XYZ file of C-alpha atoms in Angstrom:
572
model
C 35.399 10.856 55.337
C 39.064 11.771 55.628
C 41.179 12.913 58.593
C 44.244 14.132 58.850
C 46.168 13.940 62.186
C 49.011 16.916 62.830
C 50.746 17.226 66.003
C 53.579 19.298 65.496
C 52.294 22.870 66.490
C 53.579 25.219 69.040
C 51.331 28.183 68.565
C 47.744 27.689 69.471
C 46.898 31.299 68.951
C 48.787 30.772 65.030
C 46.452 27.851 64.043
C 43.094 29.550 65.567
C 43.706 32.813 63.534
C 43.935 30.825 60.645
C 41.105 28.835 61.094
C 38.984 31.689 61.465
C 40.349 34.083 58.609
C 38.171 34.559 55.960
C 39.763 37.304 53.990
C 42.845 35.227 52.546
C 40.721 32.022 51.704
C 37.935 31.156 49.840
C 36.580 28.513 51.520
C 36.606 30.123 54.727
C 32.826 31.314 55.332
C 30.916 32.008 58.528
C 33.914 30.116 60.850
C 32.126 28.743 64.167
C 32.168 26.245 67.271
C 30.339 23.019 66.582
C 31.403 21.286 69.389
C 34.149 21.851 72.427
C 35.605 19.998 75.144
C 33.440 21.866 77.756
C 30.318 22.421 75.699
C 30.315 26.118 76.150
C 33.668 27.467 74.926
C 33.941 31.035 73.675
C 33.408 31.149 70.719
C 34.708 34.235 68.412
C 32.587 33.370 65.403
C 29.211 33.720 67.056
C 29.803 35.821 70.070
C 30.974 39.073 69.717
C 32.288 39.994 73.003
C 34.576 36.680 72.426
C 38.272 36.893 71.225
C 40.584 34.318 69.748
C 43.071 35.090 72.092
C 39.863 34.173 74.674
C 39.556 30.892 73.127
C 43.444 30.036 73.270
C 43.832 31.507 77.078
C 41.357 28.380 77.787
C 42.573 25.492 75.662
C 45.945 26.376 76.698
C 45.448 27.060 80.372
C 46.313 23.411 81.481
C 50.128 23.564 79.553
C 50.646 26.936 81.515
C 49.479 25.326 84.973
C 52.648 23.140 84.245
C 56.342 24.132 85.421
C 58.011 25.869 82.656
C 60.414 22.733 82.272
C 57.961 20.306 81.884
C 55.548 22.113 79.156
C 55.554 19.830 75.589
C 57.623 22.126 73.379
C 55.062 20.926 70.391
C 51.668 21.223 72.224
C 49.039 21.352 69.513
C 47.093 18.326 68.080
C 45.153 19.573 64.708
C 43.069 17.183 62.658
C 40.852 17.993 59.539
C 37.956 15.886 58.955
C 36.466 16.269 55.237
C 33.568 14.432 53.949
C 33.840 13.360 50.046
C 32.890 15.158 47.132
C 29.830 12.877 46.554
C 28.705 13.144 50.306
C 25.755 15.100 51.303
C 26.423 18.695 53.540
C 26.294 17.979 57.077
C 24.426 19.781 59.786
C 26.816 21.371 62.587
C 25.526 18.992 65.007
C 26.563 16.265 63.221
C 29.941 17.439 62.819
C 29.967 18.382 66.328
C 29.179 14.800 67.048
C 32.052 13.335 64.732
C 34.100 15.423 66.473
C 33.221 14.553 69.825
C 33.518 10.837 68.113
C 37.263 11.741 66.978
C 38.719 13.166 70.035
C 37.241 9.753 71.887
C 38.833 7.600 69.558
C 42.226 9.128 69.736
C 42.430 9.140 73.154
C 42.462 13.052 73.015
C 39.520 12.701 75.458
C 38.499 9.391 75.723
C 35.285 10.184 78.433
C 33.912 7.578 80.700
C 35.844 9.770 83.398
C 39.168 9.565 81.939
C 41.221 12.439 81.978
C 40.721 14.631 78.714
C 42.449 17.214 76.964
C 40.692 20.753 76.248
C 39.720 20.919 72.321
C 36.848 22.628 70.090
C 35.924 21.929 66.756
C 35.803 24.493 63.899
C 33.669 24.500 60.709
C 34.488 27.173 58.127
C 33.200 25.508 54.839
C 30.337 23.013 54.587
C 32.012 20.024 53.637
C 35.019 19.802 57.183
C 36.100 20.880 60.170
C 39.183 21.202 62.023
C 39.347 20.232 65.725
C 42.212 21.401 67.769
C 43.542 20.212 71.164
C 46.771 20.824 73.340
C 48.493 18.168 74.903
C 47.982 18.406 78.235
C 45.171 16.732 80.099
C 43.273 18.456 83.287
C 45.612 16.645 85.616
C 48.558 17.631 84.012
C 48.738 14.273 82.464
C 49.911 13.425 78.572
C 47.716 11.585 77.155
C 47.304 8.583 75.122
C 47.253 9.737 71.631
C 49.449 6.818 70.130
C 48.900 6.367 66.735
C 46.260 8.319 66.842
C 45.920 9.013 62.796
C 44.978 5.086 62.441
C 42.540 5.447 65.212
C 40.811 8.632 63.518
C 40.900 6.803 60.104
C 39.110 3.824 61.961
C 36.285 5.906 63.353
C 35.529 7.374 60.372
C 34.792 4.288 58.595
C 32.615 3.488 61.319
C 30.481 7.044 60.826
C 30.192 6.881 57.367
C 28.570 3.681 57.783
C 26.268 4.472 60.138
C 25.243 8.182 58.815
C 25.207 6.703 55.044
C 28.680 8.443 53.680
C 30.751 7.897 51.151
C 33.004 4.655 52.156
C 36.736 5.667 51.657
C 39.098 2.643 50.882
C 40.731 1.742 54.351
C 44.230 2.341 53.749
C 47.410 -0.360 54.285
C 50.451 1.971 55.572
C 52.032 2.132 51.903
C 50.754 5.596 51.342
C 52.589 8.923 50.202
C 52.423 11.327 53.197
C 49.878 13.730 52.579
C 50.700 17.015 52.327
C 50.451 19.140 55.849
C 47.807 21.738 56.352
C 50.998 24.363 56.968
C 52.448 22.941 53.086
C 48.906 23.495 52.011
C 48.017 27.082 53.430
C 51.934 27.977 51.770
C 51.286 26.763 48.786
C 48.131 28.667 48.590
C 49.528 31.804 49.810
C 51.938 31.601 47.082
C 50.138 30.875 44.540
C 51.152 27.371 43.538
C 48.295 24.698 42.522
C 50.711 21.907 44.394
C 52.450 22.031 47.897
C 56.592 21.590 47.553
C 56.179 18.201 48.894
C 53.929 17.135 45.499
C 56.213 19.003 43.308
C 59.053 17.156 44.586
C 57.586 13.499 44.857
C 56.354 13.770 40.799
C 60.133 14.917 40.130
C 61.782 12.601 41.657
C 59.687 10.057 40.568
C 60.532 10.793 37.576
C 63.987 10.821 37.337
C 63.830 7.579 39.258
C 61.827 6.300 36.230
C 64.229 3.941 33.673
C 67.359 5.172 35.517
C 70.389 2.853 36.203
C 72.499 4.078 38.456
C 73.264 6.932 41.231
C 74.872 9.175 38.638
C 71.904 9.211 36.280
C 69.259 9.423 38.897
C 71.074 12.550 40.690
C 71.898 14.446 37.645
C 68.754 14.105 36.284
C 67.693 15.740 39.820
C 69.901 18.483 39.055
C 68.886 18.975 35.546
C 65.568 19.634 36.691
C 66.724 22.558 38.907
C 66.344 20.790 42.170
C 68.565 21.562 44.813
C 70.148 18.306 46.575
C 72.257 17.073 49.654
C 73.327 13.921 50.242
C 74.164 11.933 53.157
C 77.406 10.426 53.512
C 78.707 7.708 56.078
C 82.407 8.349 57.281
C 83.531 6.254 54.748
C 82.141 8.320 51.813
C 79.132 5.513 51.193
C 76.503 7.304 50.165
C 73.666 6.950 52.681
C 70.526 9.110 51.711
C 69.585 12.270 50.009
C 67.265 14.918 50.425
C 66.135 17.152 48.091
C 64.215 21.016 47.765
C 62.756 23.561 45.513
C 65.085 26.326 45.144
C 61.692 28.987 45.958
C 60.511 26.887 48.884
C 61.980 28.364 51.881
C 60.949 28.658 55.468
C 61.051 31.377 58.234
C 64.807 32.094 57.765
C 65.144 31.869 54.313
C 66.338 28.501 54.014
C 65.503 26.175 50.917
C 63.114 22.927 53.122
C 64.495 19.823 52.183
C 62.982 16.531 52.098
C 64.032 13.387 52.425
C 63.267 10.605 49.426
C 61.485 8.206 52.177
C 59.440 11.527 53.757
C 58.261 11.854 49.997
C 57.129 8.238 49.436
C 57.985 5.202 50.919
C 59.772 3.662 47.475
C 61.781 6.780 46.659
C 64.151 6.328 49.761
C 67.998 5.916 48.354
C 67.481 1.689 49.464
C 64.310 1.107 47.931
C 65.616 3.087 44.477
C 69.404 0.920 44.480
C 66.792 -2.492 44.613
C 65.785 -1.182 41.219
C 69.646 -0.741 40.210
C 70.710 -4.258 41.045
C 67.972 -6.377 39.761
C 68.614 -4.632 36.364
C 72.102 -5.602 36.749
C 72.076 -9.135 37.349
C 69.109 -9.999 35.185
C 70.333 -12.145 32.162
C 67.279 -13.329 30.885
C 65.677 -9.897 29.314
C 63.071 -10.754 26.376
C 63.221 -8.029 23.468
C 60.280 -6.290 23.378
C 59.502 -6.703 19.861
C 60.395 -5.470 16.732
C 62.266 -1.981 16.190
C 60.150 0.111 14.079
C 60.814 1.931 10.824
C 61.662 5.047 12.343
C 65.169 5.673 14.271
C 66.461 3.251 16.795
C 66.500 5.473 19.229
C 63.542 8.179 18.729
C 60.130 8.717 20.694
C 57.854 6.689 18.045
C 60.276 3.547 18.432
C 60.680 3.706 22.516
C 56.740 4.155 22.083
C 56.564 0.797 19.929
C 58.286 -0.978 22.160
C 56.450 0.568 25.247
C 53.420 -0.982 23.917
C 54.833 -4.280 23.447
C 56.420 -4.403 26.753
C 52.766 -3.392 28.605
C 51.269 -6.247 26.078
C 53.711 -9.047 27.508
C 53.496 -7.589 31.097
C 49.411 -8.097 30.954
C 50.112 -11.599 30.973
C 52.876 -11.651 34.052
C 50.385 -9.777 35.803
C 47.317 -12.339 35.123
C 49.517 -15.772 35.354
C 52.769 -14.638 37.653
C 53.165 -14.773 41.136
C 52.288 -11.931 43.462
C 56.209 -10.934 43.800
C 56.449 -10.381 40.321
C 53.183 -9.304 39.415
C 54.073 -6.698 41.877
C 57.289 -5.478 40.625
C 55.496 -5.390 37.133
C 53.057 -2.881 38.516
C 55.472 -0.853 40.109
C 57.450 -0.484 36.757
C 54.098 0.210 35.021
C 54.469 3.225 37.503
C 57.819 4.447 35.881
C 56.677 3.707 32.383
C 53.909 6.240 33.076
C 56.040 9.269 34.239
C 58.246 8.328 31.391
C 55.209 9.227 29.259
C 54.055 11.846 30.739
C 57.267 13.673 30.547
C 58.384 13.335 27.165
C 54.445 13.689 26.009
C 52.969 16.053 23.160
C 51.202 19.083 24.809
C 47.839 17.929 23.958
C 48.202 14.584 25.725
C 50.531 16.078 28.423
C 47.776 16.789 31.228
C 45.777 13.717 31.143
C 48.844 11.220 31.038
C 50.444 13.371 33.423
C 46.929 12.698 35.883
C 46.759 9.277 35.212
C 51.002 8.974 36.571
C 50.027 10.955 39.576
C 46.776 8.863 40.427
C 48.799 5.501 39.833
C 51.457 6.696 41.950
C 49.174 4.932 44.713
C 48.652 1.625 43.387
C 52.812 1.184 42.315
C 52.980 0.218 46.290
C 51.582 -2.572 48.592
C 52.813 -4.977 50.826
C 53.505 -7.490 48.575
C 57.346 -7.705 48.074
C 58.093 -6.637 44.865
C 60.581 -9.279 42.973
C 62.879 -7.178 41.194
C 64.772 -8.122 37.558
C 62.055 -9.761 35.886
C 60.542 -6.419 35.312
C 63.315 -5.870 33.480
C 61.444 -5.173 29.789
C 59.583 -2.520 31.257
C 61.901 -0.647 32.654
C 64.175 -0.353 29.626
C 60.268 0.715 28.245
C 60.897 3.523 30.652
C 64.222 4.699 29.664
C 63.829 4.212 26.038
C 61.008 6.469 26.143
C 62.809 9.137 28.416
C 66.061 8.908 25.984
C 64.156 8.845 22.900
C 63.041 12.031 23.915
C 59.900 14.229 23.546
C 57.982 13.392 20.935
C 55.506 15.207 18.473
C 51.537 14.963 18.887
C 51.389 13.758 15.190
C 52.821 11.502 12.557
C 54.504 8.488 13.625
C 55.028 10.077 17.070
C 51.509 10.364 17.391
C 50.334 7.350 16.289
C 52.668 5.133 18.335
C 51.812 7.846 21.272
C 48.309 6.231 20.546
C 49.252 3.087 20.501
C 51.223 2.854 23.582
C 48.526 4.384 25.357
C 46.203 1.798 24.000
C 48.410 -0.938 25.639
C 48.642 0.488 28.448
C 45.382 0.953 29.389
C 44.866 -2.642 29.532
C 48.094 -3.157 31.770
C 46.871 -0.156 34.236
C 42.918 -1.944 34.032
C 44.899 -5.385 34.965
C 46.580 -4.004 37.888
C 42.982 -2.547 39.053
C 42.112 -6.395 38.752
C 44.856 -7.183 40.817
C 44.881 -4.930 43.494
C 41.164 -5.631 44.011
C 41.726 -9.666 43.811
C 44.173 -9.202 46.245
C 42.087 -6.448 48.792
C 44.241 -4.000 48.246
C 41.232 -1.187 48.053
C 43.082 2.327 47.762
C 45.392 0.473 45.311
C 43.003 -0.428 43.381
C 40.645 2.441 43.320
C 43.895 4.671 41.889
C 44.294 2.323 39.187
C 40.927 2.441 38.346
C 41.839 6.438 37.744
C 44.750 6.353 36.154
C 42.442 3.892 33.422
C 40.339 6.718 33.118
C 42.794 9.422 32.555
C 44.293 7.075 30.025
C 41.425 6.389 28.489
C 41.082 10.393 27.652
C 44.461 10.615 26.734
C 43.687 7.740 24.202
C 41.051 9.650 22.611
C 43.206 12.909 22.041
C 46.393 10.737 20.864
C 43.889 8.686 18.345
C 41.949 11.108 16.656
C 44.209 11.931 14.046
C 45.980 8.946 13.291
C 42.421 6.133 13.583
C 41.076 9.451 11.054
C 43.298 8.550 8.440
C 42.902 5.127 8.669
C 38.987 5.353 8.848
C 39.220 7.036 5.523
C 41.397 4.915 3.820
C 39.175 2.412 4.876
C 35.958 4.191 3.408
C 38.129 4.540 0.092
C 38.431 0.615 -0.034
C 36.714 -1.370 -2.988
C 33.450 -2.924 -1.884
C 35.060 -6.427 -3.124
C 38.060 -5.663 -0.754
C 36.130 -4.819 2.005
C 33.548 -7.514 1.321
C 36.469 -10.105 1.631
C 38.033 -8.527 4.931
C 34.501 -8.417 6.652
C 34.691 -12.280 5.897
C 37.828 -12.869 6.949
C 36.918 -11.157 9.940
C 33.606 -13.308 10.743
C 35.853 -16.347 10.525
C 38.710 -15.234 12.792
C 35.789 -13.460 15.667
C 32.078 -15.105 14.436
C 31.118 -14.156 18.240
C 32.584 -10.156 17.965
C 32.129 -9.748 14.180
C 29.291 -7.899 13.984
C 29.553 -5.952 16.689
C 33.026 -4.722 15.341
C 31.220 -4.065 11.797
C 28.891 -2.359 13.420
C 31.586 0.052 14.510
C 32.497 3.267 13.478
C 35.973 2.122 13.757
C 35.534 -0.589 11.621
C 36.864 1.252 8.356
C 40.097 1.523 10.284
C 40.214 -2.481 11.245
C 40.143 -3.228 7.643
C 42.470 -0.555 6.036
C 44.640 -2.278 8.995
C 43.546 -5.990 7.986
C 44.381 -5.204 4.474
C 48.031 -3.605 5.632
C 48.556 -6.648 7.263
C 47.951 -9.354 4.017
C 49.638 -6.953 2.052
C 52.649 -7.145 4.070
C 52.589 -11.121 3.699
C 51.036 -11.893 7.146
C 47.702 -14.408 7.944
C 45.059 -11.428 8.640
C 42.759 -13.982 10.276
C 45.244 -15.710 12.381
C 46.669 -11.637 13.605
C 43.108 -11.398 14.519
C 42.357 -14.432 16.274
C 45.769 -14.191 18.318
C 44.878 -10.425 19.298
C 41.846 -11.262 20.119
C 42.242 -13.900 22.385
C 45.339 -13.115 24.683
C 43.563 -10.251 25.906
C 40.336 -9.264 27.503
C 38.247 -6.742 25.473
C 35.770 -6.091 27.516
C 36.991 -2.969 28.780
C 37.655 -1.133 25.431
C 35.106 1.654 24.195
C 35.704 0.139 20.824
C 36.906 -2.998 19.396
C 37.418 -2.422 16.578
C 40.625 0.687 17.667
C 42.105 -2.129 19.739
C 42.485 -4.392 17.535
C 44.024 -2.246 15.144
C 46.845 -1.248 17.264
C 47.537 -5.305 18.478
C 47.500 -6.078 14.607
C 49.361 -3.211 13.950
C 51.998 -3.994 16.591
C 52.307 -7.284 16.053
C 52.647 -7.225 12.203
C 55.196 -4.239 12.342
C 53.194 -1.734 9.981
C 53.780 1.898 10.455
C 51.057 3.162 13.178
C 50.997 6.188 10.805
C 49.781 5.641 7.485
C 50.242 9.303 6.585
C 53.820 9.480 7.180
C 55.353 9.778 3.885
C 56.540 6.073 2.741
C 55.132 4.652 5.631
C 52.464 2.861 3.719
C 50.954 1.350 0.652
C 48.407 2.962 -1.394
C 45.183 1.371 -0.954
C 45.195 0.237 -4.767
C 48.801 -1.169 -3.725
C 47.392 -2.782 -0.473
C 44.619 -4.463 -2.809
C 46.913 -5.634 -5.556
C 48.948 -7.472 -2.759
C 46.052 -8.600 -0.845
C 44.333 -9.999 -4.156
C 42.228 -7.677 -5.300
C 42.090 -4.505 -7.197
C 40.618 -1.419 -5.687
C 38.735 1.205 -8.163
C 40.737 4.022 -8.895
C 38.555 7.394 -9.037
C 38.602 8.912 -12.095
C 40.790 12.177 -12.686
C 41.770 12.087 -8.903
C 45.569 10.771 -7.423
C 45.319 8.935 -3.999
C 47.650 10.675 -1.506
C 50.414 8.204 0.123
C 49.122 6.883 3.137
C-alpha cells in the first residue's frame, strides 16, 4: 500500500473537480465518499442534490473563518493511497477506515479530542483513493502534519499487515521523488507515457553516465535538446543547474525547470563533481582485459570490455568493503544507461527497463568510496563513445555477452542490498535482473544459434573428447550441462578455445568457480561467454574471419572433423 503526501494546493474546488471527472480519465468510475471528517459530508457522487462546490464551501469553511492575512496561501493536503497490483479489491469501508487511519497518523486529525482538520476521502477506481484536507483545524489552529509522508508510509505497513496486503519495502530516504499527481494528470492530458520529471531524471542520468567533466556532462545535456540554466556564485563558480523539456511549460508559458537534486538525490551538481575527482586522482586503474579484434574504439570492443569490467566488479562487490562495494553498484548504474542508449532496437526496451528499475538500488546510505570504481566507469564511456551498435554480428554477440556479465553483477548487488537490509534497493535489483535476463535472450539468439550449429556439425570423436574434458574440469555440473540444449555451443566454444592454444579444462574450471551459477537459466550459455571472454575468441563466429572452420578448429585441437561430401562449410 502506497501513499503519496502533497501539500502544495491552493484550490480546493481544482483538486475536487478532478477527482470526480470521469470523462477525461479512464480510471475514473463511479467517484464517491468513503469516509469524511464529519461522517456525513455531501457527497456529489451519490447525492444528487449535492454539488462540488457544496463539498468545498465545507472543507474550506474553517480557512475563510480566518482573517484574510492569516489564511495559509497553500491550504490543501492531498494524499493517494493505492494498494498493489497483487492485492485483493477493497470494500469502501475498508478504505474508509484506512483513511480515517491516515488522517490520524498524520496528525491531519489525530482524534482522542484533539483538534482536527475537515477532510473526505474519494474512491474513483477500485484499487485507491484520494483523501483531501485543508489546513486549518476547527479552532483555527495549524496542525501538526510534520513529516507527515513518513508517518502515512508507517501506517500503511501497519494495515497491510493486519488486513493481509501486499508488504511494500519500507523505504530509507534515498529515493527519487515521485512524480506529483499535478505532473501525472499533465502528462496524461498530453499524451506522454512519462511525467517531465521521469523524462528528465533518465536524461540526465544518462549523460551523467561515463562523463568526466562539466563540459561533457552539460553538452551532452544540450545535445539531447534539453534546455539548461545554471547557477552561478558571484565569483562565476558554478553552483547548480537546473534543467527542462523545451514542451513542458506551465500556466504562463514558461519551460518548468528542475533542479538535478529535485530529480534524484545523486544527480545534484556536488554529488556528480565526486564522480569527476575520484576519476582524476585514481592511479591504480586495472585494464579491463583484452581489446578485441574489432576497432579500438567501436561498440563490440567497449562491449568486451564492459563484460570484463562487470566480471572483476562481481568480486569487489562479494569481498570489498561496503564503501566500495557501494560505489561499484552505483557505477553498475551508469554502465546500464550507457547500454541502454547506444543499444540495438530489439534489445533497446528491456535494457532500457532494467536502467530505470536499477536506478533505485544505485543509492543507499552507505557512503559510496569513489575512484576504485574507476574500471567501470571508463566501461560506461567506452560504450557511450563507441557508439550505437548493431543487433548482429560482432555487435551482437558482445551485446550478448555483456549482458550476460552483467546480469550476474546486477543479481550480486540484489545480494547485497538484501545482506545489508536495504529492502527497496534490493527489490529493484532484483528487476533490473529480470529485464536483463530478457534482454539476454533477444541479444543471444542469433549469435548462441550459430554456435549451437557448429557444434551439431562437430565430429562425434571431437565432441566425444570435449564432453570428457568437460567431466574432468565440472564432474559435479557435467551432465547437467550435456544435458543442455546449449551444450553444442559450450563445445564449438571449448574447441575455439584449444584451437587457439589455451587449456580448455583449466578455462572451464576457472569460469566455473569464481562465479556463482546458480542463477543462470543455462549453464552451459554462461560458460561460453566467460570462456569466450577470457580466451579472447570472437563472440561472433559468423563474422567473416572471425573464426576457424570447424575442420580447422579440429585439426588444431587434435582431431579431424568429417567433411560432408559435395558440401563447403561456411566461415564461422
Amino acid at each position: 500500500m502506497i501513499p503519496s503526501v502533497n501539500k502544495s494546493g491552493s484550490r480546493t474546488i481544482g483538486l475536487l473537480n478532478y477527482l470526480y471527472e470521469t470523462g477525461k480519465y479512464e480510471d475514473h468510475t463511479d467517484p464517491h465518499l468513503v469516509a469524511s471528517f464529519d461522517g456525513m459530508s455531501p457527497d456529489p457522487g451519490r447525492d444528487p442534490h449535492a454539488t462540488l462546490k457544496d463539498l468545498q464551501l465545507l472543507l474550506d469553511q474553517p480557512v475563510m473563518a480566518l482573517p484574510q492575512h492569516a489564511r495559509p496561501t497553500k491550504h490543501v493536503w492531498h494524499t493517494s493511497v493505492r494498494a498493489t497490483s497483487d492485492d485483493r479489491i477493497l470494500s469502501d469501508e475498508e478504505w474508509g477506515e484506512i483513511a480515517r487511519r491516515v488522517v490520524a497518523a498524520t496528525g491531519i486529525d489525530p482524534g482522542d479530542g484533539q483538534p482536527g482538520c475537515r477532510w473526505v476521502a474519494v474512491r474513483h477506481a477500485d484499487d485507491h483513493i484520494h483523501i483531501v484536507a485543508t489546513l486549518v483545524c476547527e479552532d483555527g489552529s495549524r496542525p501538526d502534519d510534520f513529516r507527515s509522508g513518513k508517518r502515512a508510509q508507517a501506517e500503511c505497513r501497519l494495515i497491510e499487515k493486519e488486513l493481509g496486503l501486499h508488504q511494500v519495502a519500507p523505504g530509507d530516504g534515498t529515493a527519487a521523488q515521485r512524480p506529483t499527481s499535478a505532473e501525472r494528470h499533465k502528462a496524461e492530458r498530453q499524451g506522454r507515457e512519462r511525467t517531465a520529471r521521469e523524462e528528465l531524471r533518465e536524461t540526465v542520468r544518462r549523460a551523467v553516465a561515463g562523463a568526466t567533466s562539466e563540459k561533457e556532462f552539460f553538452d551532452r545535456l544540450a545535445a539531447a535538446g534539453l534546455l539548461i540554466h545554471k547557477r552561478a556564485a558571484p565569483s562565476g563558480d558554478l553552483l547548480g543547474y537546473k534543467v527542462a523539456l523545451p514542451n513542458d511549460l506551465n500556466k504562463d508559458g514558461e519551460p518548468v525547470f528542475y533542479p538535478g537534486a529535485r530529480l534524484a538525490p545523486d544527480l545534484s551538481l556536488p554529488r556528480i563533481r565526486e564522480r569527476w575527482s575520484a576519476d582524476r586522482h585514481d592511479p591504480d586503474v586495472v585494464p579491463t582485459g583484452p581489446r578485441d579484434r574489432t576497432a579500438p574504439g567501436g561498440p563490440s570492443a567497449a562491449r568486451r570490455r564492459t563484460a570484463s569490467a562487470a566480471w572483476q566488479t562481481v568480486l569487489v562487490i562479494d569481498y570489498s568493503d561496503d564503501a566500495v562495494a557501494a560505489a561499484h553498484i552505483a557505477s553498475a548504474g551508469e554502465v546500464l544507461d550507457a547500454l541502454a542508449k547506444t543499444s540495438a532496437a530489439h534489445t533497446r526496451a528491456q535494457l532500457r527497463d532494467a536502467a530505470v528499475a536499477f536506478e533505485r538500488a544505485s543509492r543507499s546510505h552507505v557512503q559510496a568510496e569513489r575512484g576504485h570504481d574507476r574500471a567501470l566507469r571508463q566501461a560506461a564511456r567506452d560504450l557511450v563513445h563507441g557508439g550505437p551498435a548493431l543487433g548482429r554480428g560482432e555487435d551482437g554477440a558482445t551485446t550478448a555477452m555483456a549482458i550476460d556479465m552483467l546480469f550476474f553483477l546486477i543479481t550480486a548487488a540484489a545480494h547485497w542490498h538484501a545482506k545489508k537490509g536495504h529492502a527497496q534497493q534490493a527489490a529493484a535489483a532484483r528487476q533490473a535482473a529480470e529485464h536483463l535476463r530478457t534482454a539476454y535472450q533477444l541479444a543471444a539468439a542469433q549469435p548462441l544459434g550459430a554456435l549451437y550449429q557448429r557444434g551439431r556439425h562437430l565430429g562425434r570423436p571431437l565432441l566425444q573428447r570435449q564432453a570428457t574434458i568437460l567431466r574432468e574440469a565440472l564432474p559435479d555440473l557435467a551432465e547437467q550441462i550435456l544435458a543442455e540444449p546449449g551444450w553444442y555451443a559450450l563445445a564449438a566454444t571449448l574447441t575455439d578455445a584449444e584451437a587457439a592454444g589455451h587449456d580448455p579444462a583449466g578455462l572451464l574450471a576457472d569460469a566455473a568457480g569464481r562465479r556463482e551459477l546458480g542463477t543462470a537459466d543455462s549453464v552451459s550459455d554462461v560458460l561460453v561467454w566467460r570462456l569466450r571472454r577470457a580466451a579472447g575468441l570472437p563472440a561472433d563466429t559468423d563474422m567473416s574471419g572471425g573464426a576457424h572452420r570447424p575442420d580447422e578448429s579440429a585439426r588444431r585441437a587434435g582431431r579431424q572433423t568429417p567433411r560432408r561430401s559435395g558440401s563447403r562449410r561456411r566461415r564461422v
